[in-house]
mmCIF file of N, CA and C in Angstrom:
data_model
loop_
_atom_site.group_PDB
_atom_site.id
_atom_site.type_symbol
_atom_site.label_atom_id
_atom_site.label_comp_id
_atom_site.label_asym_id
_atom_site.label_seq_id
_atom_site.Cartn_x
_atom_site.Cartn_y
_atom_site.Cartn_z
ATOM 1 N N MET A 1 -115.271 -157.952 83.136
ATOM 2 C CA MET A 1 -114.414 -157.737 82.762
ATOM 3 C C MET A 1 -113.500 -158.497 82.884
ATOM 4 N N ASN A 2 -113.349 -160.185 83.824
ATOM 5 C CA ASN A 2 -113.124 -160.546 84.014
ATOM 6 C C ASN A 2 -112.136 -161.353 82.552
ATOM 7 N N GLY A 3 -113.352 -161.143 81.848
ATOM 8 C CA GLY A 3 -112.845 -161.686 79.915
ATOM 9 C C GLY A 3 -111.898 -160.627 79.894
ATOM 10 N N PHE A 4 -111.436 -159.053 79.658
ATOM 11 C CA PHE A 4 -111.282 -158.674 79.511
ATOM 12 C C PHE A 4 -109.939 -158.542 79.650
ATOM 13 N N ALA A 5 -109.542 -158.984 81.230
ATOM 14 C CA ALA A 5 -108.357 -159.448 81.554
ATOM 15 C C ALA A 5 -107.244 -160.425 81.133
ATOM 16 N N THR A 6 -108.271 -160.828 81.002
ATOM 17 C CA THR A 6 -108.061 -162.302 80.077
ATOM 18 C C THR A 6 -107.648 -161.847 78.946
ATOM 19 N N LYS A 7 -107.957 -161.677 78.322
ATOM 20 C CA LYS A 7 -107.970 -161.323 76.677
ATOM 21 C C LYS A 7 -106.061 -160.569 77.142
ATOM 22 N N VAL A 8 -105.956 -159.387 78.091
ATOM 23 C CA VAL A 8 -104.784 -158.977 77.723
ATOM 24 C C VAL A 8 -104.474 -159.514 78.039
ATOM 25 N N ARG A 9 -104.283 -160.868 78.596
ATOM 26 C CA ARG A 9 -103.348 -161.536 79.616
ATOM 27 C C ARG A 9 -103.127 -162.103 78.369
ATOM 28 N N ARG A 10 -103.608 -163.114 77.658
ATOM 29 C CA ARG A 10 -102.921 -163.749 76.530
ATOM 30 C C ARG A 10 -102.523 -163.028 75.540
ATOM 31 N N PHE A 11 -102.813 -161.790 75.108
ATOM 32 C CA PHE A 11 -101.416 -160.752 73.846
ATOM 33 C C PHE A 11 -100.636 -160.618 75.096
ATOM 34 N N ARG A 12 -100.717 -160.407 75.768
ATOM 35 C CA ARG A 12 -98.853 -160.120 76.817
ATOM 36 C C ARG A 12 -98.036 -161.632 76.586
ATOM 37 N N TYR A 13 -98.705 -162.680 77.097
ATOM 38 C CA TYR A 13 -98.209 -163.714 76.634
ATOM 39 C C TYR A 13 -97.497 -163.898 75.039
ATOM 40 N N LYS A 14 -98.707 -164.319 74.629
ATOM 41 C CA LYS A 14 -98.182 -163.895 73.128
ATOM 42 C C LYS A 14 -97.364 -163.156 72.218
ATOM 43 N N PHE A 15 -97.367 -162.095 72.252
ATOM 44 C CA PHE A 15 -96.458 -160.828 72.668
ATOM 45 C C PHE A 15 -94.829 -161.275 72.828
ATOM 46 N N ARG A 16 -95.077 -161.669 73.738
ATOM 47 C CA ARG A 16 -93.539 -162.198 75.172
ATOM 48 C C ARG A 16 -93.473 -162.759 74.436
ATOM 49 N N HIS A 17 -93.831 -164.220 73.846
ATOM 50 C CA HIS A 17 -93.268 -165.846 74.059
ATOM 51 C C HIS A 17 -92.708 -165.604 71.924
ATOM 52 N N GLU A 18 -94.307 -165.003 71.079
ATOM 53 C CA GLU A 18 -94.397 -165.437 69.905
ATOM 54 C C GLU A 18 -93.340 -164.139 69.058
ATOM 55 N N PHE A 19 -93.624 -163.027 69.304
ATOM 56 C CA PHE A 19 -93.211 -162.244 68.465
ATOM 57 C C PHE A 19 -91.672 -161.272 69.135
ATOM 58 N N LEU A 20 -91.401 -161.038 70.549
ATOM 59 C CA LEU A 20 -90.236 -161.189 71.363
ATOM 60 C C LEU A 20 -89.128 -161.494 71.277
ATOM 61 N N THR A 21 -89.267 -162.992 70.104
ATOM 62 C CA THR A 21 -88.405 -163.430 69.934
ATOM 63 C C THR A 21 -86.858 -162.816 69.290
ATOM 64 N N ILE A 22 -85.658 -163.286 69.889
ATOM 65 C CA ILE A 22 -84.285 -163.539 69.138
ATOM 66 C C ILE A 22 -84.230 -163.279 68.106
ATOM 67 N N GLU A 23 -85.047 -164.209 67.474
ATOM 68 C CA GLU A 23 -84.645 -163.468 66.161
ATOM 69 C C GLU A 23 -85.628 -163.266 65.720
ATOM 70 N N ASN A 24 -85.906 -162.277 66.080
ATOM 71 C CA ASN A 24 -87.529 -161.451 66.023
ATOM 72 C C ASN A 24 -86.597 -159.395 65.619
ATOM 73 N N VAL A 25 -86.482 -159.762 67.314
ATOM 74 C CA VAL A 25 -85.813 -158.049 67.657
ATOM 75 C C VAL A 25 -84.366 -158.120 67.263
ATOM 76 N N ILE A 26 -83.721 -159.728 66.451
ATOM 77 C CA ILE A 26 -82.188 -159.144 65.448
ATOM 78 C C ILE A 26 -83.573 -158.518 64.226
ATOM 79 N N LEU A 27 -83.488 -159.644 63.679
ATOM 80 C CA LEU A 27 -84.840 -158.560 62.861
ATOM 81 C C LEU A 27 -84.675 -157.660 62.116
ATOM 82 N N ILE A 28 -85.707 -157.040 63.476
ATOM 83 C CA ILE A 28 -86.423 -156.040 63.710
ATOM 84 C C ILE A 28 -84.283 -154.586 63.349
ATOM 85 N N ILE A 29 -83.752 -155.190 64.097
ATOM 86 C CA ILE A 29 -82.727 -154.202 64.731
ATOM 87 C C ILE A 29 -81.850 -154.031 63.173
ATOM 88 N N ALA A 30 -81.811 -155.439 62.442
ATOM 89 C CA ALA A 30 -81.503 -155.593 60.617
ATOM 90 C C ALA A 30 -81.375 -154.682 59.752
ATOM 91 N N ILE A 31 -82.653 -154.661 60.366
ATOM 92 C CA ILE A 31 -83.916 -153.433 59.390
ATOM 93 C C ILE A 31 -84.301 -152.309 59.543
ATOM 94 N N LEU A 32 -84.100 -151.902 61.256
ATOM 95 C CA LEU A 32 -83.858 -150.906 61.181
ATOM 96 C C LEU A 32 -82.401 -149.701 60.977
ATOM 97 N N LEU A 33 -81.388 -150.653 61.024
ATOM 98 C CA LEU A 33 -80.118 -149.957 60.642
ATOM 99 C C LEU A 33 -79.885 -150.459 58.837
ATOM 100 N N CYS A 34 -80.396 -151.245 58.295
ATOM 101 C CA CYS A 34 -80.137 -150.824 56.746
ATOM 102 C C CYS A 34 -81.539 -149.929 56.554
ATOM 103 N N LEU A 35 -82.339 -149.710 57.442
ATOM 104 C CA LEU A 35 -83.594 -148.401 57.172
ATOM 105 C C LEU A 35 -82.173 -146.954 57.142
ATOM 106 N N SER A 36 -81.562 -146.928 58.000
ATOM 107 C CA SER A 36 -80.843 -145.681 59.352
ATOM 108 C C SER A 36 -80.177 -145.483 57.735
ATOM 109 N N TRP A 37 -78.725 -146.382 57.100
ATOM 110 C CA TRP A 37 -77.853 -146.408 56.401
ATOM 111 C C TRP A 37 -78.482 -146.025 55.275
ATOM 112 N N THR A 38 -79.379 -146.560 54.510
ATOM 113 C CA THR A 38 -80.133 -145.982 53.334
ATOM 114 C C THR A 38 -80.193 -144.791 53.466
ATOM 115 N N TYR A 39 -80.356 -144.207 54.626
ATOM 116 C CA TYR A 39 -80.985 -142.772 54.479
ATOM 117 C C TYR A 39 -79.664 -141.859 54.270
ATOM 118 N N ARG A 40 -78.900 -142.658 55.720
ATOM 119 C CA ARG A 40 -77.480 -141.345 55.973
ATOM 120 C C ARG A 40 -76.598 -141.699 53.845
ATOM 121 N N SER A 41 -76.882 -142.826 52.854
ATOM 122 C CA SER A 41 -76.777 -142.734 52.011
ATOM 123 C C SER A 41 -77.155 -142.090 50.946
ATOM 124 N N ILE A 42 -78.398 -141.824 51.162
ATOM 125 C CA ILE A 42 -79.080 -141.410 50.186
ATOM 126 C C ILE A 42 -78.544 -139.496 50.627
ATOM 127 N N GLU A 43 -78.537 -139.275 51.844
ATOM 128 C CA GLU A 43 -78.341 -138.055 52.554
ATOM 129 C C GLU A 43 -77.171 -137.496 52.159
ATOM 130 N N ALA A 44 -75.891 -138.543 52.216
ATOM 131 C CA ALA A 44 -74.326 -137.815 51.938
ATOM 132 C C ALA A 44 -74.184 -137.995 49.825
ATOM 133 N N MET A 45 -75.095 -138.368 49.452
ATOM 134 C CA MET A 45 -75.404 -138.441 48.155
ATOM 135 C C MET A 45 -75.725 -137.191 47.293
ATOM 136 N N ASN A 46 -76.357 -136.607 48.309
ATOM 137 C CA ASN A 46 -77.511 -135.591 47.556
ATOM 138 C C ASN A 46 -76.540 -134.401 48.335
ATOM 139 N N ARG A 47 -75.671 -134.278 49.677
ATOM 140 C CA ARG A 47 -75.404 -133.429 49.821
ATOM 141 C C ARG A 47 -73.595 -133.367 48.755
ATOM 142 N N ASN A 48 -73.341 -134.039 47.957
ATOM 143 C CA ASN A 48 -72.010 -134.748 47.758
ATOM 144 C C ASN A 48 -72.091 -133.711 45.991
ATOM 145 N N TRP A 49 -73.317 -134.074 45.175
ATOM 146 C CA TRP A 49 -74.286 -133.438 44.693
ATOM 147 C C TRP A 49 -74.573 -132.001 44.773
ATOM 148 N N GLU A 50 -74.585 -131.848 46.054
ATOM 149 C CA GLU A 50 -74.495 -129.921 45.685
ATOM 150 C C GLU A 50 -73.377 -129.072 45.996
ATOM 151 N N LEU A 51 -72.572 -130.003 46.283
ATOM 152 C CA LEU A 51 -70.672 -128.917 46.035
ATOM 153 C C LEU A 51 -70.885 -129.292 45.061
ATOM 154 N N SER A 52 -70.932 -130.523 44.293
ATOM 155 C CA SER A 52 -70.251 -130.088 42.949
ATOM 156 C C SER A 52 -71.106 -129.177 42.310
ATOM 157 N N GLU A 53 -72.541 -128.788 42.309
ATOM 158 C CA GLU A 53 -72.958 -127.820 41.501
ATOM 159 C C GLU A 53 -72.364 -126.537 42.255
ATOM 160 N N GLU A 54 -72.124 -126.214 43.535
ATOM 161 C CA GLU A 54 -71.995 -125.378 43.967
ATOM 162 C C GLU A 54 -69.812 -125.350 43.321
ATOM 163 N N LEU A 55 -69.510 -126.003 43.221
ATOM 164 C CA LEU A 55 -67.700 -125.885 43.046
ATOM 165 C C LEU A 55 -67.923 -125.845 41.280
ATOM 166 N N ARG A 56 -68.840 -126.265 40.595
ATOM 167 C CA ARG A 56 -68.771 -125.952 39.087
ATOM 168 C C ARG A 56 -69.231 -124.473 38.588
ATOM 169 N N MET A 57 -70.656 -123.916 40.067
ATOM 170 C CA MET A 57 -70.596 -123.034 39.746
ATOM 171 C C MET A 57 -69.423 -121.374 39.833
ATOM 172 N N ALA A 58 -68.430 -122.364 40.646
ATOM 173 C CA ALA A 58 -67.318 -121.403 41.826
ATOM 174 C C ALA A 58 -66.252 -121.129 39.841
ATOM 175 N N HIS A 59 -66.107 -122.710 39.437
ATOM 176 C CA HIS A 59 -65.227 -122.740 38.092
ATOM 177 C C HIS A 59 -65.296 -121.888 37.250
ATOM 178 N N LYS A 60 -67.670 -121.923 36.714
ATOM 179 C CA LYS A 60 -67.450 -121.074 36.327
ATOM 180 C C LYS A 60 -67.343 -119.420 36.389
ATOM 181 N N ASN A 61 -67.763 -119.084 37.632
ATOM 182 C CA ASN A 61 -67.565 -117.064 38.289
ATOM 183 C C ASN A 61 -66.023 -117.702 37.834
ATOM 184 N N LEU A 62 -65.319 -117.980 38.136
ATOM 185 C CA LEU A 62 -63.808 -117.890 38.046
ATOM 186 C C LEU A 62 -63.568 -117.712 36.635
ATOM 187 N N GLU A 63 -64.068 -118.178 35.912
ATOM 188 C CA GLU A 63 -63.628 -118.432 34.254
ATOM 189 C C GLU A 63 -64.209 -117.511 34.246
ATOM 190 N N LEU A 64 -65.293 -116.597 34.437
ATOM 191 C CA LEU A 64 -66.189 -115.695 33.830
ATOM 192 C C LEU A 64 -65.127 -114.526 34.299
ATOM 193 N N LYS A 65 -64.763 -113.794 35.710
ATOM 194 C CA LYS A 65 -63.772 -112.847 35.605
ATOM 195 C C LYS A 65 -62.522 -112.906 35.000
ATOM 196 N N LYS A 66 -61.630 -114.299 34.885
ATOM 197 C CA LYS A 66 -60.629 -114.506 34.158
ATOM 198 C C LYS A 66 -60.830 -113.911 32.463
ATOM 199 N N ILE A 67 -62.016 -113.966 32.144
ATOM 200 C CA ILE A 67 -62.299 -113.714 30.942
ATOM 201 C C ILE A 67 -62.849 -111.398 31.261
ATOM 202 N N GLU A 68 -63.120 -111.096 32.316
ATOM 203 C CA GLU A 68 -64.062 -110.015 32.199
ATOM 204 C C GLU A 68 -62.083 -109.196 31.900
ATOM 205 N N ILE A 69 -61.051 -109.635 32.739
ATOM 206 C CA ILE A 69 -60.406 -109.493 33.316
ATOM 207 C C ILE A 69 -59.077 -109.046 32.157
ATOM 208 N N GLU A 70 -59.230 -110.644 31.181
ATOM 209 C CA GLU A 70 -58.479 -110.004 30.326
ATOM 210 C C GLU A 70 -59.382 -108.859 29.343
ATOM 211 N N MET A 71 -60.351 -108.777 29.703
ATOM 212 C CA MET A 71 -61.076 -107.919 28.647
ATOM 213 C C MET A 71 -60.658 -106.481 28.240
ATOM 214 N N ALA A 72 -60.580 -106.418 30.017
ATOM 215 C CA ALA A 72 -59.794 -105.487 30.278
ATOM 216 C C ALA A 72 -58.798 -104.729 29.809
ATOM 217 N N GLU A 73 -57.906 -106.094 30.028
ATOM 218 C CA GLU A 73 -56.527 -105.200 29.983
ATOM 219 C C GLU A 73 -56.641 -104.886 27.932
ATOM 220 N N LEU A 74 -57.471 -105.573 27.557
ATOM 221 C CA LEU A 74 -56.631 -105.060 25.948
ATOM 222 C C LEU A 74 -57.189 -104.351 26.165
ATOM 223 N N GLU A 75 -58.514 -103.513 26.855
ATOM 224 C CA GLU A 75 -59.568 -102.017 27.029
ATOM 225 C C GLU A 75 -58.240 -101.347 27.367
ATOM 226 N N ASN A 76 -57.333 -101.652 28.209
ATOM 227 C CA ASN A 76 -56.496 -100.970 28.741
ATOM 228 C C ASN A 76 -55.783 -100.408 27.659
ATOM 229 N N ALA A 77 -54.875 -101.187 27.378
ATOM 230 C CA ALA A 77 -54.037 -101.985 25.771
ATOM 231 C C ALA A 77 -54.317 -100.594 24.354
ATOM 232 N N TYR A 78 -55.473 -100.622 24.625
ATOM 233 C CA TYR A 78 -56.715 -100.083 22.962
ATOM 234 C C TYR A 78 -56.327 -98.185 23.839
ATOM 235 N N PHE A 79 -56.532 -98.425 24.780
ATOM 236 C CA PHE A 79 -56.856 -96.839 25.296
ATOM 237 C C PHE A 79 -54.795 -96.007 25.026
ATOM 238 N N GLU A 80 -53.928 -97.260 25.208
ATOM 239 C CA GLU A 80 -53.144 -96.999 24.924
ATOM 240 C C GLU A 80 -52.039 -96.124 23.548
ATOM 241 N N THR A 81 -53.029 -96.865 22.869
ATOM 242 C CA THR A 81 -51.886 -96.669 21.361
ATOM 243 C C THR A 81 -52.700 -94.657 20.962
ATOM 244 N N ASP A 82 -51.795 -95.218 20.293
ATOM 245 C CA ASP A 82 -51.832 -93.676 19.203
ATOM 246 C C ASP A 82 -53.182 -93.560 19.224
ATOM 247 N N GLU A 83 -53.869 -94.097 18.364
ATOM 248 C CA GLU A 83 -55.340 -94.316 17.585
ATOM 249 C C GLU A 83 -56.216 -94.056 18.889
ATOM 250 N N TYR A 84 -56.875 -94.812 19.463
ATOM 251 C CA TYR A 84 -57.804 -93.847 20.190
ATOM 252 C C TYR A 84 -57.408 -92.601 20.864
ATOM 253 N N LYS A 85 -55.990 -92.197 20.705
ATOM 254 C CA LYS A 85 -55.439 -91.147 21.898
ATOM 255 C C LYS A 85 -56.115 -89.746 20.390
ATOM 256 N N GLU A 86 -56.199 -90.221 18.787
ATOM 257 C CA GLU A 86 -56.163 -89.366 17.919
ATOM 258 C C GLU A 86 -57.973 -89.050 17.861
ATOM 259 N N LEU A 87 -58.769 -90.357 18.078
ATOM 260 C CA LEU A 87 -60.011 -90.873 17.958
ATOM 261 C C LEU A 87 -60.994 -89.729 18.998
ATOM 262 N N ALA A 88 -60.282 -89.833 20.162
ATOM 263 C CA ALA A 88 -60.516 -88.888 21.651
ATOM 264 C C ALA A 88 -60.165 -87.713 21.829
ATOM 265 N N ALA A 89 -59.069 -87.232 20.811
ATOM 266 C CA ALA A 89 -58.574 -85.645 21.355
ATOM 267 C C ALA A 89 -60.157 -85.283 19.926
ATOM 268 N N ARG A 90 -60.138 -85.602 18.439
ATOM 269 C CA ARG A 90 -61.184 -85.642 17.468
ATOM 270 C C ARG A 90 -63.063 -85.187 18.855
ATOM 271 N N LYS A 91 -63.210 -85.946 19.357
ATOM 272 C CA LYS A 91 -64.780 -86.601 20.093
ATOM 273 C C LYS A 91 -64.476 -84.651 20.709
ATOM 274 N N PHE A 92 -63.343 -85.485 22.156
ATOM 275 C CA PHE A 92 -63.613 -84.334 22.455
ATOM 276 C C PHE A 92 -63.156 -82.743 22.896
ATOM 277 N N ALA A 93 -61.951 -82.576 22.358
ATOM 278 C CA ALA A 93 -61.261 -81.800 21.804
ATOM 279 C C ALA A 93 -61.577 -80.790 20.571
ATOM 280 N N ASN A 94 -62.740 -81.762 19.271
ATOM 281 C CA ASN A 94 -63.377 -81.226 18.526
ATOM 282 C C ASN A 94 -61.517 -80.375 17.722
ATOM 283 N N LYS A 95 -60.397 -81.939 17.592
ATOM 284 C CA LYS A 95 -59.261 -80.962 17.118
ATOM 285 C C LYS A 95 -59.349 -82.054 16.084
ATOM 286 N N GLN A 96 -58.387 -81.719 14.974
ATOM 287 C CA GLN A 96 -58.489 -82.271 13.274
ATOM 288 C C GLN A 96 -56.515 -81.957 12.736
ATOM 289 N N LEU A 97 -56.724 -82.916 11.807
ATOM 290 C CA LEU A 97 -55.733 -82.630 11.146
ATOM 291 C C LEU A 97 -55.734 -82.215 10.232
ATOM 292 N N GLU A 98 -54.157 -81.746 9.876
ATOM 293 C CA GLU A 98 -53.900 -80.315 8.760
ATOM 294 C C GLU A 98 -54.363 -81.002 7.639
ATOM 295 N N GLY A 99 -55.494 -79.636 7.532
ATOM 296 C CA GLY A 99 -56.761 -79.960 5.767
ATOM 297 C C GLY A 99 -57.111 -80.572 5.635
ATOM 298 N N GLU A 100 -57.733 -80.482 6.510
ATOM 299 C CA GLU A 100 -59.257 -81.556 7.663
ATOM 300 C C GLU A 100 -59.529 -80.471 7.696
ATOM 301 N N ASN A 101 -61.825 -79.972 7.268
ATOM 302 C CA ASN A 101 -62.650 -79.154 7.925
ATOM 303 C C ASN A 101 -63.621 -80.165 8.605
ATOM 304 N N MET A 102 -63.804 -79.268 9.570
ATOM 305 C CA MET A 102 -64.712 -80.068 10.207
ATOM 306 C C MET A 102 -66.283 -79.513 9.531
ATOM 307 N N VAL A 103 -67.141 -80.417 9.594
ATOM 308 C CA VAL A 103 -68.665 -80.182 8.710
ATOM 309 C C VAL A 103 -70.125 -80.571 9.997
ATOM 310 N N TYR A 104 -69.825 -79.480 9.744
ATOM 311 C CA TYR A 104 -71.497 -79.905 11.079
ATOM 312 C C TYR A 104 -73.176 -79.706 10.357
ATOM 313 N N LEU A 105 -73.464 -81.375 10.697
ATOM 314 C CA LEU A 105 -74.310 -81.703 9.750
ATOM 315 C C LEU A 105 -75.793 -81.264 10.253
ATOM 316 N N PRO A 106 -76.796 -80.717 9.868
ATOM 317 C CA PRO A 106 -78.568 -79.976 11.067
ATOM 318 C C PRO A 106 -79.033 -81.432 10.394
ATOM 319 N N GLU A 107 -80.064 -82.091 12.697
ATOM 320 C CA GLU A 107 -80.187 -82.659 12.361
ATOM 321 C C GLU A 107 -81.306 -83.922 11.070
ATOM 322 N N ASN A 108 -81.430 -84.541 10.775
ATOM 323 C CA ASN A 108 -82.723 -85.024 10.456
ATOM 324 C C ASN A 108 -83.517 -84.627 10.296
ATOM 325 N N SER A 109 -84.443 -84.759 8.894
ATOM 326 C CA SER A 109 -85.969 -83.881 9.201
ATOM 327 C C SER A 109 -86.645 -85.034 9.564
ATOM 328 N N GLU A 110 -88.006 -85.060 9.754
ATOM 329 C CA GLU A 110 -89.516 -85.953 9.221
ATOM 330 C C GLU A 110 -89.064 -87.185 8.462
ATOM 331 N N GLU A 111 -88.960 -86.055 7.658
ATOM 332 C CA GLU A 111 -88.999 -86.938 5.343
ATOM 333 C C GLU A 111 -87.799 -87.819 6.005
ATOM 334 N N ALA A 112 -86.791 -87.355 6.046
ATOM 335 C CA ALA A 112 -85.139 -88.361 5.812
ATOM 336 C C ALA A 112 -85.665 -89.148 6.690
ATOM 337 N N LYS A 113 -86.146 -89.295 8.194
ATOM 338 C CA LYS A 113 -85.957 -90.026 9.024
ATOM 339 C C LYS A 113 -87.372 -91.694 8.376
ATOM 340 N N ASN A 114 -88.044 -91.004 7.489
ATOM 341 C CA ASN A 114 -89.284 -91.945 7.294
ATOM 342 C C ASN A 114 -88.972 -92.025 6.220
ATOM 343 N N LYS A 115 -88.419 -91.744 4.938
ATOM 344 C CA LYS A 115 -88.208 -92.367 4.004
ATOM 345 C C LYS A 115 -87.617 -93.778 3.875
ATOM 346 N N HIS A 116 -87.322 -94.343 4.232
ATOM 347 C CA HIS A 116 -87.519 -96.076 4.085
ATOM 348 C C HIS A 116 -88.484 -96.622 4.500
ATOM 349 N N SER A 117 -89.484 -96.242 5.664
ATOM 350 C CA SER A 117 -90.263 -96.856 6.474
ATOM 351 C C SER A 117 -91.058 -97.063 5.330
ATOM 352 N N ASP A 118 -91.147 -96.063 4.860
ATOM 353 C CA ASP A 118 -92.438 -96.593 3.831
ATOM 354 C C ASP A 118 -92.366 -97.541 2.979
ATOM 355 N N GLU A 119 -91.121 -97.516 2.278
ATOM 356 C CA GLU A 119 -90.268 -98.051 1.413
ATOM 357 C C GLU A 119 -90.540 -99.538 1.907
ATOM 358 N N VAL A 120 -90.760 -100.294 3.561
ATOM 359 C CA VAL A 120 -91.146 -102.060 3.656
ATOM 360 C C VAL A 120 -92.199 -101.366 4.009
ATOM 361 N N VAL A 121 -93.347 -100.328 4.117
ATOM 362 C CA VAL A 121 -94.748 -101.200 4.359
ATOM 363 C C VAL A 121 -95.204 -101.022 3.036
ATOM 364 N N LYS A 122 -94.510 -100.906 1.707
ATOM 365 C CA LYS A 122 -95.211 -100.272 0.765
ATOM 366 C C LYS A 122 -95.164 -102.725 -0.120
ATOM 367 N N VAL A 123 -93.789 -102.987 0.228
ATOM 368 C CA VAL A 123 -92.923 -103.730 0.356
ATOM 369 C C VAL A 123 -94.071 -105.570 0.939
ATOM 370 N N GLU A 124 -94.500 -104.824 2.611
ATOM 371 C CA GLU A 124 -95.750 -105.747 2.411
ATOM 372 C C GLU A 124 -96.879 -105.634 1.891
ATOM 373 N N GLU A 125 -97.200 -104.555 1.959
ATOM 374 C CA GLU A 125 -98.556 -105.004 1.351
ATOM 375 C C GLU A 125 -98.514 -105.350 -0.522
ATOM 376 N N GLU A 126 -97.114 -105.107 -0.699
ATOM 377 C CA GLU A 126 -97.237 -106.112 -2.553
ATOM 378 C C GLU A 126 -97.428 -107.428 -1.750
ATOM 379 N N LYS A 127 -97.608 -107.889 -0.818
ATOM 380 C CA LYS A 127 -97.149 -109.599 -0.464
ATOM 381 C C LYS A 127 -98.969 -109.600 -0.840
ATOM 382 N N LYS A 128 -98.685 -111.406 -1.184
ATOM 383 C CA LYS A 128 -99.741 -111.104 -1.115
ATOM 384 C C LYS A 128 -100.675 -112.615 -0.511
ATOM 385 N N GLU A 129 -101.379 -113.018 0.534
ATOM 386 C CA GLU A 129 -101.529 -113.971 1.019
ATOM 387 C C GLU A 129 -101.838 -115.325 0.169
ATOM 388 N N TYR A 130 -101.854 -116.349 0.343
ATOM 389 C CA TYR A 130 -101.631 -116.864 -0.239
ATOM 390 C C TYR A 130 -102.319 -118.742 0.708
ATOM 391 N N SER A 131 -103.902 -119.348 -0.610
ATOM 392 C CA SER A 131 -103.854 -120.113 0.982
ATOM 393 C C SER A 131 -103.135 -121.570 0.634
ATOM 394 N N ASN A 132 -103.056 -122.135 1.661
ATOM 395 C CA ASN A 132 -102.320 -123.394 1.809
ATOM 396 C C ASN A 132 -102.429 -123.966 0.719
ATOM 397 N N PHE A 133 -103.271 -124.729 -0.004
ATOM 398 C CA PHE A 133 -103.559 -125.335 -1.614
ATOM 399 C C PHE A 133 -102.962 -124.503 -2.394
ATOM 400 N N GLU A 134 -102.647 -123.214 -2.585
ATOM 401 C CA GLU A 134 -102.122 -122.257 -3.797
ATOM 402 C C GLU A 134 -100.442 -122.614 -2.970
ATOM 403 N N LYS A 135 -100.604 -123.012 -1.770
ATOM 404 C CA LYS A 135 -98.650 -122.375 -1.392
ATOM 405 C C LYS A 135 -98.127 -123.933 -1.836
ATOM 406 N N TRP A 136 -99.118 -125.241 -1.435
ATOM 407 C CA TRP A 136 -98.728 -126.470 -1.887
ATOM 408 C C TRP A 136 -98.201 -126.233 -3.329
ATOM 409 N N MET A 137 -99.451 -126.406 -4.407
ATOM 410 C CA MET A 137 -98.923 -125.972 -5.918
ATOM 411 C C MET A 137 -97.813 -126.037 -6.148
ATOM 412 N N MET A 138 -97.799 -124.335 -5.829
ATOM 413 C CA MET A 138 -96.499 -123.548 -5.846
ATOM 414 C C MET A 138 -94.988 -124.194 -5.459
ATOM 415 N N TYR A 139 -95.120 -125.189 -4.208
ATOM 416 C CA TYR A 139 -93.916 -126.198 -3.769
ATOM 417 C C TYR A 139 -93.503 -127.620 -4.836
ATOM 418 N N LEU A 140 -95.221 -127.493 -5.144
ATOM 419 C CA LEU A 140 -94.951 -128.420 -6.155
ATOM 420 C C LEU A 140 -93.809 -128.543 -7.202
ATOM 421 N N TRP A 141 -94.831 -127.074 -7.980
ATOM 422 C CA TRP A 141 -94.211 -126.832 -9.331
ATOM 423 C C TRP A 141 -94.688 -125.244 -9.423
ATOM 424 N N PRO A 142 -92.774 -125.173 -9.344
ATOM 425 C CA PRO A 142 -92.629 -123.249 -9.415
ATOM 426 C C PRO A 142 -93.044 -123.290 -10.269
#
């Protein structure tokens, strides 16, 4: 037990007289201040970047709202024109100009709806799949 107490006393002596010198304490304090300053600087840069992103998004939303307002004003101006009033009267009130006749057409039959879709299928069927070598030959010697 006596050896252990001696080792502890030697360690305390070395620690006080070799490691806890004024120069070492000042160096440790300087290192801690530098680390603290670096951390705070990085934290401030991060905050500034986040605030600039928020500001950029706010400007973007402001521009979007201005465009929406402009579109609404143009739409309101269009709704006040005689052209719109005439089209609305024709659509909703079944009004017509003098000399015009209203013609009501029946719904398209299935044959009429599918008339053009068959042509697309036929064109696709006529296309031949070429091998890679044939494609190169057609590209090099058209």
